[in-house]
Amino acid sequence: MRKLLPGHGASRGSALGRARVRLPHALDVAEQRIRAREVDDELARLHQAVDAARAEMHDLRARLHGALAREVGEFIDLHALLLDDPELLQGLDDLIRKGRYGANYALRLQRDRLAAVFKDMDDAYLKSRMDDLDHVIGRIHAHLHSRPSDAEGLAGEILVSDTVAPSELAQLQAQGVVAVVTATGSTLSHSAILARSLHMPLVVGASQVLAKVNDGDALIVDGDSGEVIVDPSAADLRAFRQRLKDAAREQRELGRLRTKPTRTRDGVDVALHANAESREDVARAHALGAAGIGLYRTEFLFLQRQELPDEEEQFRAYRDVVLGMSGRPVTIRTLDLGADKADRTGLALRGEDNPALGLRGVRLSLANGAVFDTQLRAILRASGYGPVRVLVPMVSVREELVLVRRRLARLKAQLRKAGHEIAAEVPLGAMIEVPSAAICVEHFIDLVDFVSVGTNDLVQYLLAADRNNDALGELYSPLRPSLLRLLDLVLRTGRAHGKQVTVCGEIAGDPAMAPILLALGLAHFSLHPSNMLELRRAIRAYDQAELQAAAGKLLGARDRAGIERWLARVAH
Ligand code: PEP
Ligand code: MG
């Protein structure tokens, strides 16, 4: 029967496909009994899954390297120990043999039993080991469910899941998944950013989707409106086809703006740089007349794999971006792993209490000097092929920039001595995404050549609102007076010191935010290429002087409603 499930559109486009439901956790299985003659097979299935989980951990352990290998290794050892725990394994066997439960349900029962023991413990540390137990149970569960045909079965399917990690999106697409729907998540998460980059329709926060969609259901996913239709009617299918046609027409219309300048009605030129993660993004940025690459997120080179890319591999990737932009500047951001950009290389820490406040961005790079040097060397070598700028993520304090500058100077000298061609100037920039850096930008602007405001994280840290937590509803929003004041401060400081200020968070690509950014005097936007023509169209419709004259009123707004009223007054 037709059902309409609401969610939030996180990556545009529509898709029609079969649902592939991925349940979130081992604990969600319903009671399941087996017959006496099935016991042996069920035990064999469980033992195979345990063996596979053990082999997986062994493999993971062997591939660890780098400064954090020891700490991460300790976690893995602990998990491997749990997997060998006779209490856990014997309990599972008994539940299947004597209790005649299916392996999935036995896992759940055993987990609940052990959880009760952990819960009664006085020791906070031991209590916290429950997470490890859950992790191990989750791994066994995943192996119970991995079908050999998984990889082939995905073509034309829509993944329906609790969450999706940035690291799995590209692989899913390569396997033929046409769209993803998640029950949780936000439109500003890294998964959403990556889905946009891959042109993969994504709906997040569709809270009912796991309860209402079954494997094999036909689905229409609308990444613009956020609607998911289960068992679409004839009218839905017609509307879907019409949407595809409309989208193609809109693209043709926008296509006419490809060669037009990004100039306001009163003749002010605005530079549109591109955010890029892949070769395709770079090619599109070039074709759309981007002023350069304003943000090349290098962590995506690290996410899909288990070993760290070496200097040569990184150098080739960065050099290709530089060559791809034919002389337009390319801003390469150093590694921003950590928090929700968890890698599989073992570099980003696991199990931090507050990963968003933890060892991420430049902190992680500074803590892993060898990895950082490798990356900086690769970036510097790419500068021999065209203009390159280095951008440092998650800067919180001046001291971090002092350390990065020193490193860069040392590596430049070493590379030149070794005969590499390094550009005379490799401008250094800081991401402004931590409130401390925004408030004190004046105190370190002498150390950088430009700054780039990452509003995705700045909003998160400013409002203490997790960018991935949809339970926070409207709280996480750029339409906050605190954000506008900080943006104004950074832009004014940049102007006063003659340093370029770019905004590279998702708001830079949102045509609805353009009047705000123009009013505050932003002249450099960095956005995903898929929004570039729409933003160009929006900017060409505004009068910069008129907007700037209204900036005082904008900054005087005391709440979101006040900002929205301002927008309604000036918007076209
Ligand atoms: C930001 O935080 O706004 C930003 C551009 O960085 P990322 O989204 O990669 O964290
Ligand atoms: Mg950020």
Coordinates of C-alpha atoms and ligand atoms in Angstrom, one line a residue, residues 190 333 336 341 360 394 431 433 454 456-457 467, ligand 2:
H190 CA 29.8 14.9 6.0
R333 CA 43.1 21.6 3.0
D336 CA 40.5 16.9 8.7
K341 CA 35.0 11.7 9.5
R360 CA 40.7 16.1 15.0
M394 CA 40.0 23.3 12.9
M431 CA 39.8 27.6 8.6
E433 CA 35.3 27.1 12.4
G454 CA 33.8 26.8 7.8
N456 CA 29.2 24.0 9.1
D457 CA 31.4 23.5 12.2
R467 CA 25.7 19.1 13.2
Ligands
MG2 MG 34.7 21.7 9.3

